Coordinates of C-alpha atoms (C1' of nucleotides) in Angstrom, one line a residue:
Chain A
M17 CA 1.7 30.8 -93.0
N18 CA 0.6 28.2 -90.6
T19 CA 0.5 30.9 -88.0
S20 CA -3.2 31.3 -87.6
T21 CA -5.2 29.0 -85.5
Q22 CA -5.1 25.5 -86.5
Q23 CA -6.0 23.9 -89.7
W24 CA -5.6 20.6 -88.7
P25 CA -5.4 18.2 -91.3
P26 CA -6.5 15.2 -92.6
R27 CA -7.3 12.5 -90.3
S28 CA -5.5 10.5 -92.8
F29 CA -3.2 8.2 -91.2
R30 CA -1.0 5.5 -92.3
L31 CA 0.0 3.0 -90.0
G32 CA 3.7 3.1 -90.0
T33 CA 4.9 6.6 -90.3
V34 CA 7.7 7.3 -88.0
A35 CA 7.4 9.8 -85.2
G36 CA 10.2 12.1 -86.5
L37 CA 9.9 15.8 -86.6
A38 CA 9.3 15.9 -90.2
S39 CA 6.7 18.5 -90.7
T40 CA 5.1 20.3 -87.7
D41 CA 1.7 20.5 -89.2
A42 CA 1.2 17.0 -90.6
P43 CA 0.2 14.8 -87.8
Q44 CA 2.3 11.9 -87.3
V45 CA 0.7 8.6 -86.6
N46 CA 1.8 6.2 -84.0
A47 CA 0.5 2.9 -82.8
L48 CA -1.9 2.8 -79.9
S49 CA 0.7 0.9 -78.0
E50 CA 2.8 4.0 -77.8
L51 CA 0.0 5.8 -76.1
L52 CA -0.6 3.0 -73.7
R53 CA 3.0 2.9 -72.8
L54 CA 2.9 6.6 -72.1
M55 CA -0.1 6.1 -69.9
R56 CA 1.4 3.1 -68.2
S57 CA -1.4 0.9 -69.2
D58 CA 0.4 -1.5 -71.4
D59 CA 0.5 -4.2 -68.9
G60 CA -1.8 -7.2 -69.3
V61 CA -2.7 -8.0 -72.9
P62 CA -0.2 -6.1 -75.0
G63 CA -1.0 -7.3 -78.5
K64 CA -4.7 -7.3 -77.9
A65 CA -6.1 -3.8 -78.8
G66 CA -3.3 -3.9 -81.3
D67 CA -2.1 -1.3 -83.6
L68 CA -4.9 1.1 -83.9
P69 CA -3.2 4.2 -85.3
V70 CA -3.2 7.3 -83.1
P71 CA -2.3 10.7 -84.7
L72 CA 0.3 12.8 -82.9
R73 CA -0.2 16.5 -83.0
R74 CA 2.4 19.2 -82.3
V75 CA 1.6 22.5 -80.7
H76 CA 3.9 25.5 -80.5
A77 CA 4.4 27.6 -77.4
G78 CA 1.5 30.0 -77.1
E79 CA -0.7 28.1 -79.6
A80 CA -4.1 26.8 -78.7
L81 CA -4.8 23.1 -78.7
F82 CA -8.5 23.8 -78.6
H83 CA -10.6 26.8 -77.9
E84 CA -13.3 27.3 -75.4
G85 CA -16.6 26.9 -77.1
A86 CA -15.2 24.9 -80.0
R87 CA -16.9 21.7 -81.1
A88 CA -15.5 18.9 -79.1
E89 CA -14.4 16.0 -81.2
S90 CA -11.3 14.6 -79.5
I91 CA -9.5 14.1 -76.3
Y92 CA -5.8 14.5 -76.0
F93 CA -3.0 12.8 -74.1
V94 CA 0.1 14.9 -73.5
R95 CA 3.2 13.3 -74.7
T96 CA 5.6 16.2 -74.2
G97 CA 5.2 19.8 -73.0
T98 CA 2.9 21.7 -70.7
F99 CA -0.5 23.3 -71.2
K100 CA -2.8 25.6 -69.3
V101 CA -6.5 25.0 -69.2
F102 CA -8.7 28.0 -68.7
R103 CA -12.0 29.7 -69.0
T104 CA -12.5 33.3 -70.1
A105 CA -15.2 35.4 -68.5
D106 CA -17.3 37.9 -70.4
D107 CA -15.1 40.7 -69.2
G108 CA -11.9 39.0 -70.4
Y109 CA -10.8 37.7 -67.0
E110 CA -8.9 34.4 -67.5
Q111 CA -9.5 31.8 -64.9
V112 CA -6.9 29.1 -65.0
L113 CA -8.4 25.7 -64.1
S114 CA -5.2 23.6 -64.3
F115 CA -1.8 23.1 -65.6
V116 CA -1.3 19.8 -67.3
G117 CA 1.8 17.9 -68.4
R118 CA 3.1 14.6 -69.6
A119 CA 0.7 11.7 -69.4
D120 CA -2.3 13.9 -68.5
V121 CA -5.5 14.0 -70.4
L122 CA -6.8 17.1 -72.0
G123 CA -10.3 17.9 -73.1
F124 CA -12.0 15.1 -71.4
D125 CA -14.5 17.4 -69.8
A126 CA -16.0 17.8 -73.3
V127 CA -16.9 14.1 -73.7
C128 CA -20.3 14.7 -72.2
A129 CA -20.8 18.1 -73.9
E130 CA -21.2 19.5 -77.4
V131 CA -18.5 22.0 -77.0
H132 CA -15.4 22.5 -74.9
P133 CA -16.2 24.2 -71.6
S134 CA -12.6 25.4 -71.5
G135 CA -9.7 26.1 -73.7
A136 CA -6.1 24.9 -73.7
V137 CA -3.0 26.6 -74.8
A138 CA 0.6 25.3 -74.9
L139 CA 3.0 26.9 -72.5
E140 CA 5.9 25.5 -74.4
D141 CA 6.4 23.5 -77.6
S142 CA 4.4 20.3 -77.0
S143 CA 3.0 17.2 -78.5
V144 CA -0.2 15.3 -77.9
Y145 CA -1.9 12.1 -79.0
V146 CA -5.3 12.6 -80.5
V147 CA -8.2 10.2 -79.8
L148 CA -11.5 10.8 -81.4
V149 CA -14.4 10.8 -78.9
R150 CA -16.4 9.0 -81.4
D151 CA -13.9 6.2 -81.6
L152 CA -13.7 6.0 -77.8
L153 CA -17.5 5.7 -77.4
L154 CA -17.7 3.3 -80.3
I155 CA -15.1 1.0 -78.9
D156 CA -16.9 1.0 -75.6
G157 CA -20.3 0.7 -77.0
R158 CA -19.5 -2.5 -78.6
A159 CA -18.2 -3.9 -75.4
S160 CA -20.1 -2.3 -72.6
A161 CA -22.8 0.2 -72.2
L162 CA -21.7 0.6 -68.6
S163 CA -18.3 1.8 -69.6
R164 CA -19.8 4.4 -71.9
A165 CA -22.0 5.6 -69.0
V166 CA -18.9 5.8 -66.8
H167 CA -17.1 7.9 -69.4
L168 CA -19.9 10.3 -69.6
A169 CA -20.4 10.5 -65.9
A170 CA -16.7 11.0 -65.3
S171 CA -16.6 13.7 -67.9
S172 CA -19.5 15.6 -66.3
A173 CA -18.0 15.2 -62.9
L174 CA -14.8 16.8 -64.2
T175 CA -16.9 19.6 -65.7
R176 CA -18.6 20.2 -62.4
Q177 CA -15.4 20.2 -60.6
G178 CA -14.3 22.9 -62.9
E179 CA -17.2 24.9 -61.8
L180 CA -15.7 25.0 -58.3
A181 CA -13.2 27.4 -59.7
D182 CA -16.0 29.8 -60.7
M183 CA -17.2 29.7 -57.1
M184 CA -13.8 30.2 -55.5
A185 CA -12.6 32.6 -58.1
A186 CA -11.3 36.0 -57.1
V187 CA -14.7 37.7 -57.1
A188 CA -16.9 39.3 -54.4
A189 CA -18.6 37.0 -52.0
E190 CA -22.1 37.9 -53.1
V191 CA -21.2 37.0 -56.6
R192 CA -19.9 33.6 -55.6
L193 CA -23.1 33.0 -53.7
S194 CA -25.2 34.0 -56.6
R195 CA -23.3 31.7 -58.9
F196 CA -23.9 28.9 -56.5
L197 CA -27.6 29.6 -56.4
V198 CA -27.9 29.8 -60.2
R199 CA -26.1 26.5 -60.6
L200 CA -28.2 24.9 -57.9
S201 CA -31.4 26.2 -59.6
H202 CA -30.3 24.6 -62.9
R203 CA -29.7 21.4 -61.2
M204 CA -33.0 21.4 -59.4
A205 CA -34.7 22.0 -62.8
A206 CA -32.8 19.1 -64.3
C207 CA -34.2 16.9 -61.6
G208 CA -37.7 18.0 -62.3
Q209 CA -38.0 20.2 -59.3
S210 CA -38.8 23.9 -59.1
A211 CA -36.0 26.1 -60.2
R212 CA -37.4 29.1 -58.4
R213 CA -38.0 27.8 -54.9
F214 CA -36.1 25.1 -53.1
H215 CA -34.7 23.8 -49.9
L216 CA -30.9 23.9 -49.3
R217 CA -29.7 20.6 -48.1
M218 CA -26.4 21.9 -46.8
S219 CA -25.5 24.2 -43.9
R220 CA -24.1 27.7 -44.2
R221 CA -20.7 26.3 -43.1
D222 CA -20.7 23.8 -46.0
I223 CA -21.6 26.5 -48.5
A224 CA -18.9 28.7 -47.0
S225 CA -16.3 26.1 -47.4
Y226 CA -17.4 25.4 -51.0
L227 CA -17.3 29.1 -51.9
G228 CA -14.0 29.6 -50.0
V229 CA -15.3 32.2 -47.5
A230 CA -16.2 32.4 -43.9
H231 CA -19.6 31.2 -42.9
E232 CA -20.6 34.6 -41.5
T233 CA -19.8 36.0 -45.0
V234 CA -22.3 33.6 -46.5
S235 CA -25.0 34.9 -44.1
R236 CA -24.2 38.4 -45.0
S237 CA -24.2 37.7 -48.7
F238 CA -27.6 36.1 -48.4
S239 CA -28.9 39.2 -46.6
S240 CA -27.4 41.4 -49.3
L241 CA -29.0 39.5 -52.2
A242 CA -32.3 39.6 -50.3
L243 CA -31.9 43.4 -49.8
W244 CA -31.3 43.9 -53.5
G245 CA -34.5 42.0 -54.2
L246 CA -32.8 39.1 -56.0
V247 CA -33.8 36.4 -53.6
R248 CA -35.9 35.7 -50.5
V249 CA -34.3 33.6 -47.8
N250 CA -35.6 32.0 -44.7
N251 CA -33.1 29.7 -43.2
R252 CA -32.7 26.9 -45.8
E253 CA -35.7 27.9 -47.8
V254 CA -34.7 29.9 -50.8
E255 CA -36.8 31.6 -53.4
L256 CA -35.2 33.2 -56.5
L257 CA -37.2 36.4 -57.1
D258 CA -35.4 37.7 -60.1
M259 CA -33.7 34.9 -62.0
E260 CA -32.5 37.2 -64.8
G261 CA -31.1 39.7 -62.4
L262 CA -29.4 37.0 -60.4
K263 CA -27.8 35.6 -63.5
A264 CA -26.6 39.0 -64.6
F265 CA -25.2 39.6 -61.2
S266 CA -23.4 36.3 -61.1
R267 CA -21.5 37.3 -64.2
N268 CA -19.8 40.2 -62.4
T269 CA -16.1 40.3 -61.8
R270 CA -14.4 42.0 -58.9
K271 CA -13.6 45.1 -60.8
Q272 CA -16.5 45.3 -63.2
V273 CA -19.9 45.8 -61.6
D274 CA -22.9 45.2 -63.8
E275 CA -25.1 48.3 -64.4
A276 CA -28.3 46.7 -63.3
T277 CA -26.7 45.5 -60.2
R278 CA -25.4 49.0 -59.3
S279 CA -28.9 50.5 -59.7
A280 CA -30.3 47.7 -57.5
M281 CA -27.8 48.5 -54.9
E282 CA -28.6 52.1 -55.0
R283 CA -32.3 51.5 -54.7
S284 CA -31.7 49.4 -51.7
A285 CA -29.6 52.1 -50.2
D286 CA -32.6 54.4 -50.7
V287 CA -34.8 52.0 -48.8
L288 CA -32.4 51.9 -46.0
R289 CA -32.3 55.7 -45.8
E290 CA -36.1 55.9 -45.7
T291 CA -36.3 53.3 -43.0
A292 CA -33.8 55.3 -41.0
Q293 CA -35.8 58.4 -41.4
A294 CA -39.0 56.7 -40.2
A295 CA -37.2 55.8 -37.0
Chain B
M24 CA -38.4 11.3 -38.1
N25 CA -39.7 11.3 -41.6
T26 CA -41.8 14.3 -40.7
S27 CA -39.7 17.3 -41.7
T28 CA -37.5 17.1 -44.7
Q29 CA -39.0 14.9 -47.3
Q30 CA -39.9 11.3 -47.3
W31 CA -39.0 10.7 -50.8
P32 CA -41.5 9.0 -52.9
P33 CA -40.9 5.3 -53.0
R34 CA -40.2 4.9 -56.6
S35 CA -40.7 1.4 -55.7
F36 CA -39.4 -0.9 -58.3
R37 CA -39.6 -4.5 -57.4
L38 CA -37.3 -7.1 -58.2
G39 CA -37.3 -8.6 -54.9
T40 CA -37.3 -6.3 -51.9
V41 CA -39.6 -3.3 -51.9
A42 CA -38.0 0.0 -51.5
G43 CA -39.2 0.5 -48.0
L44 CA -36.9 1.0 -45.1
A45 CA -36.6 -2.7 -44.4
S46 CA -33.0 -3.0 -43.5
T47 CA -30.6 -0.2 -44.1
D48 CA -27.6 -2.5 -44.4
A49 CA -28.9 -5.2 -46.7
P50 CA -28.2 -3.9 -50.1
Q51 CA -30.9 -4.4 -52.6
V52 CA -29.9 -5.7 -56.0
N53 CA -31.1 -4.2 -59.3
A54 CA -30.4 -4.9 -62.9
L55 CA -27.7 -2.9 -64.7
S56 CA -30.4 -1.6 -67.0
E57 CA -31.9 0.4 -64.0
L58 CA -28.5 2.1 -63.6
L59 CA -28.2 2.8 -67.3
R60 CA -31.7 4.3 -67.5
L61 CA -30.7 6.6 -64.6
M62 CA -27.6 7.7 -66.5
R63 CA -29.6 8.1 -69.7
S64 CA -27.3 5.6 -71.4
D65 CA -29.8 3.0 -72.1
D66 CA -30.1 3.8 -75.8
G67 CA -28.4 1.7 -78.3
V68 CA -28.3 -1.9 -77.5
P69 CA -30.5 -2.4 -74.5
G70 CA -30.4 -6.1 -74.0
K71 CA -26.7 -6.3 -74.7
A72 CA -24.8 -5.7 -71.4
G73 CA -27.8 -7.5 -70.0
D74 CA -28.7 -8.1 -66.4
L75 CA -25.5 -7.8 -64.5
P76 CA -26.8 -7.2 -60.9
V77 CA -26.0 -3.9 -59.3
P78 CA -26.4 -3.5 -55.6
L79 CA -28.3 -0.6 -54.3
R80 CA -27.1 1.0 -51.0
R81 CA -29.1 3.3 -48.8
V82 CA -27.4 6.0 -46.7
H83 CA -29.1 8.0 -44.0
A84 CA -28.8 11.7 -43.6
G85 CA -25.5 12.5 -42.0
E86 CA -24.1 9.1 -42.6
A87 CA -20.8 8.6 -44.6
L88 CA -20.9 6.8 -47.9
F89 CA -17.1 6.4 -47.7
H90 CA -14.4 8.0 -45.7
E91 CA -11.3 10.0 -46.8
G92 CA -8.4 7.6 -46.8
A93 CA -10.5 4.5 -46.9
R94 CA -9.6 1.8 -49.4
A95 CA -11.3 2.5 -52.7
E96 CA -13.2 -0.4 -54.1
S97 CA -16.3 1.0 -55.7
I98 CA -17.7 3.9 -57.4
Y99 CA -21.3 5.1 -56.8
F100 CA -24.1 6.5 -58.9
V101 CA -26.6 8.6 -57.0
R102 CA -30.1 7.4 -57.5
T103 CA -31.8 9.7 -54.9
G104 CA -30.6 12.2 -52.4
T105 CA -27.6 14.6 -52.1
F106 CA -24.1 14.2 -50.8
K107 CA -21.2 16.5 -50.0
V108 CA -17.7 15.5 -51.0
F109 CA -15.0 17.0 -48.9
R110 CA -11.4 16.7 -47.6
T111 CA -10.4 17.3 -44.0
A112 CA -7.1 19.2 -43.3
D113 CA -4.8 18.3 -40.4
D114 CA -6.3 21.0 -38.3
G115 CA -9.8 19.8 -38.9
Y116 CA -10.8 22.3 -41.5
E117 CA -13.3 20.8 -43.8
Q118 CA -12.9 21.8 -47.5
V119 CA -16.0 21.0 -49.5
L120 CA -15.2 19.9 -53.0
S121 CA -18.6 19.5 -54.4
F122 CA -22.3 18.8 -53.8
V123 CA -23.6 15.9 -55.9
G124 CA -27.1 14.7 -56.6
R125 CA -29.1 12.5 -58.8
A126 CA -27.3 10.8 -61.7
D127 CA -23.9 12.0 -60.6
V128 CA -20.9 9.7 -59.9
L129 CA -19.3 9.5 -56.5
G130 CA -15.8 8.2 -55.7
F131 CA -14.6 8.2 -59.2
D132 CA -11.4 10.0 -58.2
A133 CA -10.3 6.9 -56.4
V134 CA -10.2 4.7 -59.5
C135 CA -6.6 5.7 -60.1
A136 CA -5.7 5.6 -56.4
E137 CA -5.4 3.1 -53.6
V138 CA -7.6 5.1 -51.3
H139 CA -10.2 7.7 -51.5
P140 CA -8.7 11.2 -51.7
S141 CA -11.9 12.6 -50.3
G142 CA -14.9 11.5 -48.2
A143 CA -18.6 11.7 -48.9
V144 CA -21.5 12.1 -46.5
A145 CA -25.2 12.1 -47.3
L146 CA -27.0 15.4 -46.6
E147 CA -30.4 13.7 -46.6
D148 CA -31.5 10.1 -46.8
S149 CA -30.1 8.8 -50.1
S150 CA -29.5 5.8 -52.2
V151 CA -26.7 4.9 -54.6
Y152 CA -25.9 2.1 -57.1
V153 CA -22.6 0.4 -56.2
V154 CA -20.2 -0.6 -59.0
L155 CA -17.0 -2.4 -58.1
V156 CA -13.9 -0.8 -59.6
R157 CA -12.6 -4.2 -60.3
D158 CA -15.6 -5.1 -62.4
L159 CA -15.3 -1.9 -64.3
L160 CA -11.7 -2.4 -65.2
L161 CA -12.2 -6.1 -65.9
I162 CA -15.1 -5.4 -68.3
D163 CA -13.0 -2.9 -70.1
G164 CA -9.9 -4.9 -70.0
R165 CA -11.5 -7.6 -72.0
A166 CA -12.6 -5.1 -74.6
S167 CA -10.1 -2.3 -74.8
A168 CA -6.9 -1.3 -73.1
L169 CA -7.6 2.2 -74.3
S170 CA -10.8 2.4 -72.4
R171 CA -9.1 1.4 -69.2
A172 CA -6.4 4.0 -69.8
V173 CA -9.0 6.6 -70.3
H174 CA -10.7 5.7 -67.0
L175 CA -7.5 6.0 -65.1
A176 CA -6.5 9.2 -66.8
A177 CA -10.0 10.7 -66.2
S178 CA -9.8 9.7 -62.6
S179 CA -6.5 11.3 -62.1
A180 CA -7.7 14.4 -63.9
L181 CA -10.6 14.6 -61.5
T182 CA -8.2 14.2 -58.5
R183 CA -6.0 16.9 -59.8
Q184 CA -8.9 19.2 -60.3
G185 CA -9.8 18.6 -56.7
E186 CA -6.4 19.9 -55.8
L187 CA -7.4 23.2 -57.2
A188 CA -9.5 23.6 -54.1
D189 CA -6.4 23.3 -52.0
M190 CA -4.9 26.1 -53.9
M191 CA -7.8 28.4 -53.8
A192 CA -8.9 27.4 -50.3
A193 CA -9.4 30.1 -47.7
V194 CA -5.7 30.3 -46.6
A195 CA -3.0 32.9 -46.8
A196 CA -1.5 33.6 -50.2
E197 CA 2.0 32.4 -49.3
V198 CA 0.5 29.1 -48.2
R199 CA -1.3 28.7 -51.5
L200 CA 1.9 29.4 -53.4
S201 CA 3.9 27.0 -51.3
R202 CA 1.3 24.3 -52.0
F203 CA 1.5 25.0 -55.7
L204 CA 5.3 24.7 -55.6
V205 CA 5.2 21.4 -53.7
R206 CA 2.8 19.9 -56.2
L207 CA 4.8 21.2 -59.0
S208 CA 8.0 19.7 -57.5
H209 CA 6.3 16.3 -57.2
R210 CA 5.2 16.4 -60.8
M211 CA 8.6 17.4 -62.0
A212 CA 10.1 14.4 -60.1
A213 CA 7.5 12.1 -61.6
C214 CA 8.7 13.2 -65.1
G215 CA 12.2 12.4 -64.2
Q216 CA 13.3 16.0 -63.7
S217 CA 14.8 17.7 -60.7
A218 CA 12.4 18.2 -57.9
R219 CA 14.5 20.9 -56.3
R220 CA 15.2 23.3 -59.2
F221 CA 13.0 23.9 -62.2
H222 CA 11.7 26.4 -64.7
L223 CA 8.2 27.7 -64.3
R224 CA 6.5 27.6 -67.7
M225 CA 3.7 29.9 -66.7
S226 CA 3.5 33.6 -66.0
R227 CA 2.8 35.2 -62.7
R228 CA -0.6 36.1 -63.9
D229 CA -1.4 32.5 -64.7
I230 CA -0.3 31.4 -61.3
A231 CA -2.3 34.2 -59.7
S232 CA -5.4 33.1 -61.5
Y233 CA -4.9 29.5 -60.6
L234 CA -4.4 30.4 -56.9
G235 CA -7.2 32.9 -56.9
V236 CA -5.2 36.0 -56.0
A237 CA -3.9 39.1 -57.7
H238 CA -0.7 38.7 -59.6
E239 CA 1.1 41.3 -57.4
T240 CA 0.3 39.1 -54.5
V241 CA 2.1 36.1 -56.2
S242 CA 5.2 38.3 -56.6
R243 CA 5.1 39.3 -52.9
S244 CA 4.5 35.8 -51.8
F245 CA 7.5 34.6 -53.8
S246 CA 9.5 37.3 -52.1
S247 CA 8.3 36.3 -48.7
L248 CA 9.1 32.6 -49.2
A249 CA 12.5 33.7 -50.3
L250 CA 13.0 35.9 -47.3
W251 CA 12.1 33.0 -45.0
G252 CA 14.7 30.9 -46.7
L253 CA 12.4 28.4 -48.2
V254 CA 13.0 29.1 -51.8
R255 CA 15.3 31.1 -54.1
V256 CA 13.6 32.8 -57.0
N257 CA 14.8 34.5 -60.1
N258 CA 12.1 35.3 -62.5
R259 CA 10.8 31.9 -63.6
E260 CA 13.8 29.9 -62.2
V261 CA 12.9 28.4 -58.9
E262 CA 15.0 26.5 -56.4
L263 CA 13.4 24.9 -53.4
L264 CA 16.0 25.4 -50.6
D265 CA 14.1 23.7 -47.8
M266 CA 11.7 21.1 -49.1
E267 CA 10.6 19.9 -45.6
G268 CA 10.1 23.4 -44.4
L269 CA 8.1 24.2 -47.4
K270 CA 5.9 21.2 -47.0
A271 CA 5.3 21.9 -43.4
F272 CA 4.5 25.5 -44.3
S273 CA 2.1 24.4 -47.0
R274 CA 0.0 22.6 -44.4
N275 CA -0.8 25.8 -42.6
T276 CA -4.3 27.0 -42.3
R277 CA -5.4 30.6 -42.0
K278 CA -5.7 30.6 -38.2
Q279 CA -3.2 28.0 -37.3
V280 CA 0.4 29.0 -38.1
D281 CA 3.0 26.3 -37.9
E282 CA 5.7 26.7 -35.2
A283 CA 8.6 26.3 -37.5
T284 CA 7.1 28.9 -39.8
R285 CA 6.7 31.4 -37.0
S286 CA 10.3 31.1 -36.0
A287 CA 11.4 31.5 -39.6
M288 CA 9.3 34.6 -39.9
E289 CA 10.8 36.1 -36.7
R290 CA 14.3 35.3 -37.9
S291 CA 13.7 37.1 -41.1
A292 CA 12.2 40.0 -39.2
D293 CA 15.5 40.2 -37.4
V294 CA 17.4 40.3 -40.6
L295 CA 15.3 43.1 -41.8
R296 CA 15.9 45.1 -38.6
E297 CA 19.7 44.6 -38.8
T298 CA 19.6 45.7 -42.4
A299 CA 17.7 48.8 -41.4
Q300 CA 20.3 49.6 -38.7
A301 CA 23.2 49.2 -41.1
A302 CA 21.6 51.9 -43.3
Chain C
dC27 C1' -37.8 22.6 -21.5
dG28 C1' -33.1 22.7 -21.9
dG29 C1' -28.9 22.1 -24.5
dG30 C1' -26.3 22.3 -28.7
dA31 C1' -25.9 23.2 -33.4
dC32 C1' -27.2 26.6 -36.7
dG33 C1' -28.0 31.4 -38.4
dT34 C1' -27.7 36.3 -38.2
dT35 C1' -25.7 40.7 -37.1
dG36 C1' -22.3 44.1 -35.3
dA37 C1' -17.6 46.0 -34.3
dC38 C1' -12.9 45.8 -35.2
dT39 C1' -8.8 44.6 -37.7
dC40 C1' -5.9 43.1 -41.2
dA41 C1' -4.5 40.7 -45.4
dA42 C1' -4.9 41.4 -49.8
dA43 C1' -6.8 44.1 -53.9
dT44 C1' -6.0 48.1 -56.2
dC45 C1' -3.4 51.9 -58.1
dA46 C1' 1.0 53.4 -59.5
dA47 C1' 5.8 53.6 -60.6
dT48 C1' 9.9 51.4 -61.9
dA49 C1' 12.9 47.7 -63.4
dA50 C1' 14.1 43.5 -65.9
dC51 C1' 13.3 40.7 -69.9
dC52 C1' 12.4 39.4 -74.7
dG53 C1' 11.6 39.2 -79.4
dT54 C1' 12.1 42.1 -83.4
dG55 C1' 14.1 44.6 -86.7
dG56 C1' 17.1 48.1 -87.9
Chain D
dC9 C1' 25.2 44.3 -82.2
dC10 C1' 22.2 47.4 -80.0
dA11 C1' 18.1 50.2 -79.7
dC12 C1' 13.3 49.8 -79.1
dG13 C1' 8.5 48.7 -77.6
dG14 C1' 5.9 45.6 -75.3
dT15 C1' 5.1 42.2 -72.0
dT16 C1' 6.4 40.6 -67.5
dA17 C1' 8.0 41.1 -62.7
dT18 C1' 8.9 43.6 -58.5
dT19 C1' 7.9 46.8 -55.0
dG20 C1' 5.5 50.7 -52.5
dA21 C1' 1.3 53.4 -50.9
dT22 C1' -3.4 53.3 -50.0
dT23 C1' -8.0 51.4 -49.5
dT24 C1' -11.3 48.0 -48.6
dG25 C1' -13.6 43.6 -48.5
dA26 C1' -13.9 40.0 -45.8
dG27 C1' -11.9 37.4 -41.7
dT28 C1' -12.2 37.2 -36.9
dC29 C1' -14.3 37.7 -32.4
dA30 C1' -18.4 38.2 -29.9
dA31 C1' -23.3 38.5 -28.8
dC32 C1' -27.7 37.1 -29.6
dG33 C1' -31.8 34.8 -31.7
dT34 C1' -33.7 30.5 -33.6
dC35 C1' -34.4 25.9 -34.6
dC36 C1' -34.4 21.2 -33.6
dC37 C1' -34.0 16.9 -31.1
dG38 C1' -33.8 14.4 -27.1

DNA sequence: CGGGACGTTGACTCAAATCAATAACCGTGG
DNA sequence: CCACGGTTATTGATTTGAGTCAACGTCCCG
């Protein structure tokens, strides 16, 4: 049956097919003007961009529009229905990033990436217009390099905004902080700076707000990470002592505590006990 | 002075003014190609989009690039430095949405809006390229209505993603849920459906993940809102009984509890007491 | 040197996570 | 049509992580 994932067919389109509900699997093709009307962008020069055909795809309730990690080839515009966009952690925890409905874009965060950083499934029977990223960038490329740059930048901004969810997700405060540090480290590296040692440009209060915790909690979390030997901290100077350990730790969920982490915590407890005895 | 932090290397380009600290206010003007190189989009046709001049703006540490609520006229590309993007609640609580650095866009969420939904301040001395939204949409308009639609859609997706922060912000679970319901109500209205009564398409678990709480907490929060007379709930059928009350409630912060809310909570406590006596 | 913002740490409390049990709902197939 | 298993929702009991309040040390800039 057509049950499985999605075999979705031929990009074959014929300009002209009607939008009826003929067959669920065969994508119907509509004119671009349909899409533009949906997006309320049909003002201005209507006949200009003309009748570029845009396939319509139907998705059943519970079915995935695209999977996390799948190659990103298209973006989608919701014509009818609702979707949830989410990311799945290693331990299976599903973090919902957004609910999207009519006239919203889907999958745009993948424009700047190879693969989709998130998945989308329909919450009810739905239909979307499908636009190939290649086409989008081509059209732009011919007209304006700036426009293409903007698309890419916007896409990455969207991706980064999605990372906010990882930070504020329902996990322990130390985990949030470690995720923050790992991200920051990557970014420093991308800018040609040291990924191991850097200067925080923001206050504890700013970090706290970003992570969704109290600023005292950020302080405490820094202390804990330091105690566990993952980082060294002095005010805004941070050194990542154990990058791998930190990454492993940052993957923890509230319930599931990583093995390496647990042992590190026990070791530090030992240290504490010894220190206490010395006194 | 320039002593402490970092007096960043004058990657002095010329093309008129030197990068020195001449005048902070007088924007320097660079060629578009500079911007494209920064964004790594200079491949392809280099000479094509040519030498459209792009102003460069310098921002001192602590200075605002743009304010929340200010008219949105430009987007910005960070050349050097770091910014924090944030929204300020009625009670003054500052919710940080993101930290952005070199080669990131700033202010793109305002492309689809009249005003900036968030503000941005520099965390260190910084410089940005300034691109007028008008120019961006004009350039596109000439070439492709689709491209313009994509810009708008991407912008609104970014805005919506920012709202996720409101949901997961450090506030009481009932407040998060009420914010969620208010947003949903708006969206339903925008799609021509009833804003007062609607069917939730997502499970409690999905909502919980989106709000950053346990799914039991979502259930309890629904019950509380119902007890306070703000909503009526039956499984996935929701009716907003007191839209204004709900909106007022959704503006609460963890510390600051709205007066109307407090009285509603007391009234419901009374009801409970009476019920207990009857038994 | 002094004042104000920033950072750390401790003690206490409470909101929410967790664990657990039950009830309502839904699609499926007899 | 109803019986059934599984998912989903509600509610209660218990525990705990983190918010809050408070005190103190530190850094920085005027």
